[in-house]
PDB file of C-alpha atoms in Angstrom:
ATOM      1  CA  UNK A   1      14.790  -3.431 -36.204  1.00  0.00           C
ATOM      2  CA  UNK A   2      15.326  -2.188 -32.003  1.00  0.00           C
ATOM      3  CA  UNK A   3      18.507  -3.764 -31.110  1.00  0.00           C
ATOM      4  CA  UNK A   4      20.143  -1.912 -28.819  1.00  0.00           C
ATOM      5  CA  UNK A   5      24.504  -3.026 -28.371  1.00  0.00           C
ATOM      6  CA  UNK A   6      25.129  -2.602 -24.904  1.00  0.00           C
ATOM      7  CA  UNK A   7      27.318   0.382 -25.120  1.00  0.00           C
ATOM      8  CA  UNK A   8      24.310   1.961 -26.691  1.00  0.00           C
ATOM      9  CA  UNK A   9      22.053   0.755 -23.388  1.00  0.00           C
ATOM     10  CA  UNK A  10      24.844   2.791 -20.775  1.00  0.00           C
ATOM     11  CA  UNK A  11      24.654   5.629 -23.612  1.00  0.00           C
ATOM     12  CA  UNK A  12      20.939   5.451 -22.850  1.00  0.00           C
ATOM     13  CA  UNK A  13      21.133   5.087 -19.353  1.00  0.00           C
ATOM     14  CA  UNK A  14      22.963   8.553 -19.096  1.00  0.00           C
ATOM     15  CA  UNK A  15      20.840  10.257 -21.034  1.00  0.00           C
ATOM     16  CA  UNK A  16      18.170   9.142 -18.885  1.00  0.00           C
ATOM     17  CA  UNK A  17      20.673  10.423 -15.727  1.00  0.00           C
ATOM     18  CA  UNK A  18      21.361  13.459 -17.659  1.00  0.00           C
ATOM     19  CA  UNK A  19      17.306  15.029 -18.450  1.00  0.00           C
ATOM     20  CA  UNK A  20      16.178  13.516 -14.319  1.00  0.00           C
ATOM     21  CA  UNK A  21      19.012  15.832 -13.466  1.00  0.00           C
ATOM     22  CA  UNK A  22      18.060  18.519 -15.019  1.00  0.00           C
ATOM     23  CA  UNK A  23      14.451  17.446 -13.132  1.00  0.00           C
ATOM     24  CA  UNK A  24      15.712  17.915 -10.141  1.00  0.00           C
ATOM     25  CA  UNK A  25      15.655  14.236  -9.623  1.00  0.00           C
ATOM     26  CA  UNK A  26      19.223  13.794  -8.589  1.00  0.00           C
ATOM     27  CA  UNK A  27      22.348  10.270  -7.953  1.00  0.00           C
ATOM     28  CA  UNK A  28      20.202   9.316  -4.302  1.00  0.00           C
ATOM     29  CA  UNK A  29      15.983   9.840  -5.407  1.00  0.00           C
ATOM     30  CA  UNK A  30      17.234   7.841  -8.821  1.00  0.00           C
ATOM     31  CA  UNK A  31      18.787   4.902  -6.249  1.00  0.00           C
ATOM     32  CA  UNK A  32      15.633   5.693  -4.262  1.00  0.00           C
ATOM     33  CA  UNK A  33      13.874   4.469  -7.289  1.00  0.00           C
ATOM     34  CA  UNK A  34      15.250   1.354  -7.596  1.00  0.00           C
ATOM     35  CA  UNK A  35      16.376   0.474  -5.095  1.00  0.00           C
ATOM     36  CA  UNK A  36      19.920   0.850  -5.789  1.00  0.00           C
ATOM     37  CA  UNK A  37      23.189   2.311  -4.661  1.00  0.00           C
ATOM     38  CA  UNK A  38      24.462   4.716  -5.233  1.00  0.00           C
ATOM     39  CA  UNK A  39      27.426   3.540  -6.493  1.00  0.00           C
ATOM     40  CA  UNK A  40      25.821   1.037  -7.940  1.00  0.00           C
ATOM     41  CA  UNK A  41      23.765   3.895 -10.223  1.00  0.00           C
ATOM     42  CA  UNK A  42      26.971   5.397 -10.894  1.00  0.00           C
ATOM     43  CA  UNK A  43      28.762   1.578 -12.657  1.00  0.00           C
ATOM     44  CA  UNK A  44      24.947   1.890 -14.718  1.00  0.00           C
ATOM     45  CA  UNK A  45      27.013   4.458 -16.717  1.00  0.00           C
ATOM     46  CA  UNK A  46      30.257   3.509 -17.230  1.00  0.00           C
ATOM     47  CA  UNK A  47      32.306   2.196 -20.419  1.00  0.00           C
ATOM     48  CA  UNK A  48      31.961  -1.418 -21.098  1.00  0.00           C
ATOM     49  CA  UNK A  49      35.403  -1.857 -21.155  1.00  0.00           C
ATOM     50  CA  UNK A  50      36.355  -1.067 -17.839  1.00  0.00           C
ATOM     51  CA  UNK A  51      36.195  -3.131 -14.979  1.00  0.00           C
ATOM     52  CA  UNK A  52      33.605  -2.034 -12.935  1.00  0.00           C
ATOM     53  CA  UNK A  53      31.084  -1.346 -15.681  1.00  0.00           C
ATOM     54  CA  UNK A  54      28.203  -3.051 -14.897  1.00  0.00           C
ATOM     55  CA  UNK A  55      24.567  -3.373 -17.084  1.00  0.00           C
ATOM     56  CA  UNK A  56      21.525  -1.681 -15.514  1.00  0.00           C
ATOM     57  CA  UNK A  57      18.366  -4.914 -15.511  1.00  0.00           C
ATOM     58  CA  UNK A  58      15.685  -3.851 -18.759  1.00  0.00           C
ATOM     59  CA  UNK A  59      13.245  -2.925 -15.848  1.00  0.00           C
ATOM     60  CA  UNK A  60      15.193  -0.605 -14.109  1.00  0.00           C
ATOM     61  CA  UNK A  61      16.007   1.337 -17.315  1.00  0.00           C
ATOM     62  CA  UNK A  62      11.491   1.091 -18.099  1.00  0.00           C
ATOM     63  CA  UNK A  63      11.648   2.510 -14.484  1.00  0.00           C
ATOM     64  CA  UNK A  64      14.263   5.201 -14.911  1.00  0.00           C
ATOM     65  CA  UNK A  65      13.622   6.394 -17.963  1.00  0.00           C
ATOM     66  CA  UNK A  66       9.243   6.759 -17.285  1.00  0.00           C
ATOM     67  CA  UNK A  67      10.516   9.164 -13.878  1.00  0.00           C
ATOM     68  CA  UNK A  68      11.537  11.163 -16.299  1.00  0.00           C
ATOM     69  CA  UNK A  69       8.467  11.373 -19.472  1.00  0.00           C
ATOM     70  CA  UNK A  70       5.754  12.060 -15.852  1.00  0.00           C
ATOM     71  CA  UNK A  71       8.208  14.650 -15.138  1.00  0.00           C
ATOM     72  CA  UNK A  72       8.851  16.381 -18.550  1.00  0.00           C
ATOM     73  CA  UNK A  73       4.745  15.652 -18.965  1.00  0.00           C
ATOM     74  CA  UNK A  74       3.994  16.719 -14.802  1.00  0.00           C
ATOM     75  CA  UNK A  75       6.297  19.777 -15.840  1.00  0.00           C
ATOM     76  CA  UNK A  76       4.831  20.529 -19.615  1.00  0.00           C
ATOM     77  CA  UNK A  77       0.681  21.284 -17.886  1.00  0.00           C
ATOM     78  CA  UNK A  78       2.227  24.257 -16.003  1.00  0.00           C
ATOM     79  CA  UNK A  79       0.826  26.612 -18.913  1.00  0.00           C
ATOM     80  CA  UNK A  80      -2.222  25.161 -18.094  1.00  0.00           C
ATOM     81  CA  UNK A  81      -3.415  25.739 -14.191  1.00  0.00           C
ATOM     82  CA  UNK A  82      -5.223  27.997 -12.946  1.00  0.00           C
ATOM     83  CA  UNK A  83      -5.028  28.732  -9.131  1.00  0.00           C
ATOM     84  CA  UNK A  84      -7.736  29.086  -7.140  1.00  0.00           C
ATOM     85  CA  UNK A  85     -10.101  31.978  -7.109  1.00  0.00           C
ATOM     86  CA  UNK A  86      -9.600  34.331  -3.895  1.00  0.00           C
ATOM     87  CA  UNK A  87     -12.233  32.792  -2.045  1.00  0.00           C
ATOM     88  CA  UNK A  88     -11.463  29.166  -1.718  1.00  0.00           C
ATOM     89  CA  UNK A  89      -7.946  30.545  -0.686  1.00  0.00           C
ATOM     90  CA  UNK A  90      -9.340  33.476   2.462  1.00  0.00           C
ATOM     91  CA  UNK A  91     -10.333  29.550   3.290  1.00  0.00           C
ATOM     92  CA  UNK A  92      -7.620  28.097   3.135  1.00  0.00           C
ATOM     93  CA  UNK A  93      -7.994  26.072  -0.441  1.00  0.00           C
ATOM     94  CA  UNK A  94      -4.727  27.031  -2.320  1.00  0.00           C
ATOM     95  CA  UNK A  95      -4.636  24.621  -4.860  1.00  0.00           C
ATOM     96  CA  UNK A  96      -4.706  25.156  -8.724  1.00  0.00           C
ATOM     97  CA  UNK A  97      -7.404  24.427 -10.173  1.00  0.00           C
ATOM     98  CA  UNK A  98      -6.516  22.484 -14.352  1.00  0.00           C
ATOM     99  CA  UNK A  99      -8.517  21.763 -17.064  1.00  0.00           C
ATOM    100  CA  UNK A 100      -8.558  18.035 -17.906  1.00  0.00           C
ATOM    101  CA  UNK A 101      -9.322  14.054 -20.203  1.00  0.00           C
ATOM    102  CA  UNK A 102      -8.627  11.373 -18.103  1.00  0.00           C
ATOM    103  CA  UNK A 103      -7.401   8.388 -19.341  1.00  0.00           C
ATOM    104  CA  UNK A 104      -9.476   4.827 -18.438  1.00  0.00           C
ATOM    105  CA  UNK A 105      -7.828   1.051 -17.949  1.00  0.00           C
ATOM    106  CA  UNK A 106      -9.841  -1.642 -20.109  1.00  0.00           C
ATOM    107  CA  UNK A 107     -12.562  -1.508 -16.936  1.00  0.00           C
ATOM    108  CA  UNK A 108     -13.162   1.889 -16.872  1.00  0.00           C
ATOM    109  CA  UNK A 109     -11.147   2.737 -13.786  1.00  0.00           C
ATOM    110  CA  UNK A 110      -9.094   6.399 -14.416  1.00  0.00           C
ATOM    111  CA  UNK A 111      -5.809   6.702 -14.178  1.00  0.00           C
ATOM    112  CA  UNK A 112      -4.650   9.633 -15.001  1.00  0.00           C
ATOM    113  CA  UNK A 113      -6.092  13.020 -14.934  1.00  0.00           C
ATOM    114  CA  UNK A 114      -4.029  15.116 -17.773  1.00  0.00           C
ATOM    115  CA  UNK A 115      -4.855  18.456 -19.529  1.00  0.00           C
ATOM    116  CA  UNK A 116      -2.884  17.342 -22.621  1.00  0.00           C
ATOM    117  CA  UNK A 117      -5.002  14.858 -25.162  1.00  0.00           C
ATOM    118  CA  UNK A 118      -2.118  13.308 -26.739  1.00  0.00           C
ATOM    119  CA  UNK A 119      -0.405  12.065 -23.113  1.00  0.00           C
ATOM    120  CA  UNK A 120      -3.627  11.317 -21.848  1.00  0.00           C
ATOM    121  CA  UNK A 121      -4.782   8.970 -25.089  1.00  0.00           C
ATOM    122  CA  UNK A 122      -1.004   7.580 -24.707  1.00  0.00           C
ATOM    123  CA  UNK A 123      -1.796   6.455 -20.996  1.00  0.00           C
ATOM    124  CA  UNK A 124      -5.505   5.115 -22.291  1.00  0.00           C
ATOM    125  CA  UNK A 125      -4.296   3.317 -25.485  1.00  0.00           C
ATOM    126  CA  UNK A 126      -1.254   1.838 -22.794  1.00  0.00           C
ATOM    127  CA  UNK A 127      -4.606   0.552 -20.413  1.00  0.00           C
ATOM    128  CA  UNK A 128      -6.092  -0.358 -23.425  1.00  0.00           C
ATOM    129  CA  UNK A 129      -8.624   1.745 -22.542  1.00  0.00           C
ATOM    130  CA  UNK A 130     -10.778   5.656 -23.264  1.00  0.00           C
ATOM    131  CA  UNK A 131     -10.210   9.235 -22.720  1.00  0.00           C
ATOM    132  CA  UNK A 132     -12.954  11.090 -21.588  1.00  0.00           C
ATOM    133  CA  UNK A 133     -13.451  14.743 -20.465  1.00  0.00           C
ATOM    134  CA  UNK A 134     -14.456  16.192 -17.275  1.00  0.00           C
ATOM    135  CA  UNK A 135     -18.286  16.155 -17.619  1.00  0.00           C
ATOM    136  CA  UNK A 136     -17.781  11.937 -19.353  1.00  0.00           C
ATOM    137  CA  UNK A 137     -17.797  13.032 -22.593  1.00  0.00           C
ATOM    138  CA  UNK A 138     -15.528  10.543 -24.887  1.00  0.00           C
ATOM    139  CA  UNK A 139     -12.897  12.410 -27.237  1.00  0.00           C
ATOM    140  CA  UNK A 140     -11.116  10.549 -30.085  1.00  0.00           C
ATOM    141  CA  UNK A 141      -8.131  13.060 -30.694  1.00  0.00           C
ATOM    142  CA  UNK A 142      -7.534  13.015 -34.964  1.00  0.00           C
ATOM    143  CA  UNK A 143      -3.940  11.911 -35.203  1.00  0.00           C
ATOM    144  CA  UNK A 144      -1.666  12.043 -38.100  1.00  0.00           C
ATOM    145  CA  UNK A 145      -0.722   8.827 -39.647  1.00  0.00           C
ATOM    146  CA  UNK A 146       3.060   7.606 -37.543  1.00  0.00           C
ATOM    147  CA  UNK A 147       0.779   9.202 -34.869  1.00  0.00           C
ATOM    148  CA  UNK A 148      -2.200   5.628 -35.676  1.00  0.00           C
ATOM    149  CA  UNK A 149       0.721   3.294 -35.698  1.00  0.00           C
ATOM    150  CA  UNK A 150       2.050   4.132 -32.251  1.00  0.00           C
ATOM    151  CA  UNK A 151      -1.480   4.274 -31.286  1.00  0.00           C
ATOM    152  CA  UNK A 152      -1.987   0.935 -32.490  1.00  0.00           C
ATOM    153  CA  UNK A 153       0.863  -0.156 -31.421  1.00  0.00           C
ATOM    154  CA  UNK A 154       0.226   0.774 -27.806  1.00  0.00           C
ATOM    155  CA  UNK A 155      -2.831  -0.843 -27.989  1.00  0.00           C
ATOM    156  CA  UNK A 156      -2.132  -4.543 -29.520  1.00  0.00           C
ATOM    157  CA  UNK A 157       0.155  -4.125 -26.407  1.00  0.00           C
ATOM    158  CA  UNK A 158      -2.165  -3.631 -23.750  1.00  0.00           C
ATOM    159  CA  UNK A 159      -3.964  -6.494 -25.169  1.00  0.00           C
ATOM    160  CA  UNK A 160      -1.897  -8.794 -25.558  1.00  0.00           C
ATOM    161  CA  UNK A 161      -0.463  -7.994 -22.152  1.00  0.00           C
ATOM    162  CA  UNK A 162      -3.988  -8.299 -20.128  1.00  0.00           C
ATOM    163  CA  UNK A 163      -5.387 -10.827 -21.799  1.00  0.00           C
ATOM    164  CA  UNK A 164      -2.133 -13.078 -21.103  1.00  0.00           C
ATOM    165  CA  UNK A 165      -2.410 -12.539 -17.228  1.00  0.00           C
ATOM    166  CA  UNK A 166      -0.435 -10.664 -15.109  1.00  0.00           C
ATOM    167  CA  UNK A 167       1.667 -14.127 -14.323  1.00  0.00           C
ATOM    168  CA  UNK A 168       2.145 -14.083 -18.566  1.00  0.00           C
ATOM    169  CA  UNK A 169       2.811 -10.544 -18.548  1.00  0.00           C
ATOM    170  CA  UNK A 170       6.004 -10.209 -19.226  1.00  0.00           C
ATOM    171  CA  UNK A 171       6.570 -13.304 -20.768  1.00  0.00           C
ATOM    172  CA  UNK A 172       4.348 -12.366 -23.594  1.00  0.00           C
ATOM    173  CA  UNK A 173       7.291  -8.599 -23.596  1.00  0.00           C
ATOM    174  CA  UNK A 174       9.467 -10.946 -24.794  1.00  0.00           C
ATOM    175  CA  UNK A 175       7.077 -12.800 -26.638  1.00  0.00           C
ATOM    176  CA  UNK A 176       6.570 -10.221 -28.262  1.00  0.00           C
ATOM    177  CA  UNK A 177      10.831  -8.546 -28.341  1.00  0.00           C
ATOM    178  CA  UNK A 178      10.955 -11.360 -31.047  1.00  0.00           C
ATOM    179  CA  UNK A 179       7.925 -10.610 -33.471  1.00  0.00           C
ATOM    180  CA  UNK A 180       8.692  -7.485 -33.361  1.00  0.00           C
ATOM    181  CA  UNK A 181      12.765  -7.073 -34.322  1.00  0.00           C
ATOM    182  CA  UNK A 182      13.362  -4.991 -30.247  1.00  0.00           C
ATOM    183  CA  UNK A 183      14.707  -6.457 -27.833  1.00  0.00           C
ATOM    184  CA  UNK A 184      13.329  -5.792 -24.499  1.00  0.00           C
ATOM    185  CA  UNK A 185      15.257  -2.584 -23.489  1.00  0.00           C
ATOM    186  CA  UNK A 186      14.397  -0.893 -26.691  1.00  0.00           C
ATOM    187  CA  UNK A 187      10.364  -2.002 -26.464  1.00  0.00           C
ATOM    188  CA  UNK A 188       8.734   0.334 -24.145  1.00  0.00           C
ATOM    189  CA  UNK A 189      10.575   2.919 -26.333  1.00  0.00           C
ATOM    190  CA  UNK A 190       8.762   1.742 -29.526  1.00  0.00           C
ATOM    191  CA  UNK A 191       5.340   3.968 -29.476  1.00  0.00           C
ATOM    192  CA  UNK A 192       6.023   6.629 -27.287  1.00  0.00           C
ATOM    193  CA  UNK A 193       5.143  10.714 -27.513  1.00  0.00           C
ATOM    194  CA  UNK A 194       7.457  11.832 -25.606  1.00  0.00           C
ATOM    195  CA  UNK A 195      10.470  12.382 -29.022  1.00  0.00           C
ATOM    196  CA  UNK A 196      13.223  11.598 -26.818  1.00  0.00           C
ATOM    197  CA  UNK A 197      13.233   8.286 -27.053  1.00  0.00           C
ATOM    198  CA  UNK A 198      10.261   7.750 -29.112  1.00  0.00           C
ATOM    199  CA  UNK A 199      11.176   5.070 -31.654  1.00  0.00           C
ATOM    200  CA  UNK A 200       8.387   4.477 -33.971  1.00  0.00           C
ATOM    201  CA  UNK A 201       6.890   1.318 -35.020  1.00  0.00           C
ATOM    202  CA  UNK A 202       6.870   0.544 -38.705  1.00  0.00           C
ATOM    203  CA  UNK A 203       3.016  -1.626 -40.392  1.00  0.00           C
ATOM    204  CA  UNK A 204       4.932  -4.831 -40.612  1.00  0.00           C
ATOM    205  CA  UNK A 205       5.569  -5.170 -36.727  1.00  0.00           C
ATOM    206  CA  UNK A 206       2.657  -4.045 -36.386  1.00  0.00           C
ATOM    207  CA  UNK A 207       1.218  -6.816 -38.167  1.00  0.00           C
ATOM    208  CA  UNK A 208       3.789  -9.251 -36.002  1.00  0.00           C
ATOM    209  CA  UNK A 209       1.684  -8.218 -32.853  1.00  0.00           C
ATOM    210  CA  UNK A 210      -1.981  -8.759 -34.676  1.00  0.00           C
ATOM    211  CA  UNK A 211      -0.452 -12.684 -35.583  1.00  0.00           C
ATOM    212  CA  UNK A 212       0.608 -13.144 -32.593  1.00  0.00           C
ATOM    213  CA  UNK A 213      -2.744 -11.622 -31.050  1.00  0.00           C
ATOM    214  CA  UNK A 214      -4.306 -14.116 -33.401  1.00  0.00           C
ATOM    215  CA  UNK A 215      -2.717 -16.505 -32.003  1.00  0.00           C
TER     216      UNK A 215
END
């Protein structure tokens, strides 16, 4: 269902790079992030019929896309930030106060603090965890039907990976790809809240993961 062609992968890579550039994250920084040379980065963006075109590894594309998403959500938090008061600044504290939700993983460890409940919910789902506020009050936000499917998908993926264990995690991802009709390049786009690259999971895909978990 969500299997990308070589051409689509190259197009998506160029789109991710374009977004990162617009966020001030240039080619040198992108190369450093995934441990590749700047010339290799250019080859990844080449057309498939070109002599030096190369297919970017899925895990490297995942890291670049996630960096773009993290930068997006970081910028989206700016309106929520409040400067410290005059007394704090006089004492040398020029930081910002940001009202936050806290995403916890399945062990109860904090993963991220963020003012956007949607993002906090996403991170918590991906860690098979939950969301609290800074007073430790649990939060379970109302979701529309499509958002609920995305949340279910993320939690099932997390449950299967965590249950499989670290050494088997990537193998579990491949099995989930096969069950859900996705490819390794599209898998981590399924269920994300970032609209630009979101792939919406279906009830059939979720049923396929449930069947995996039951096995």
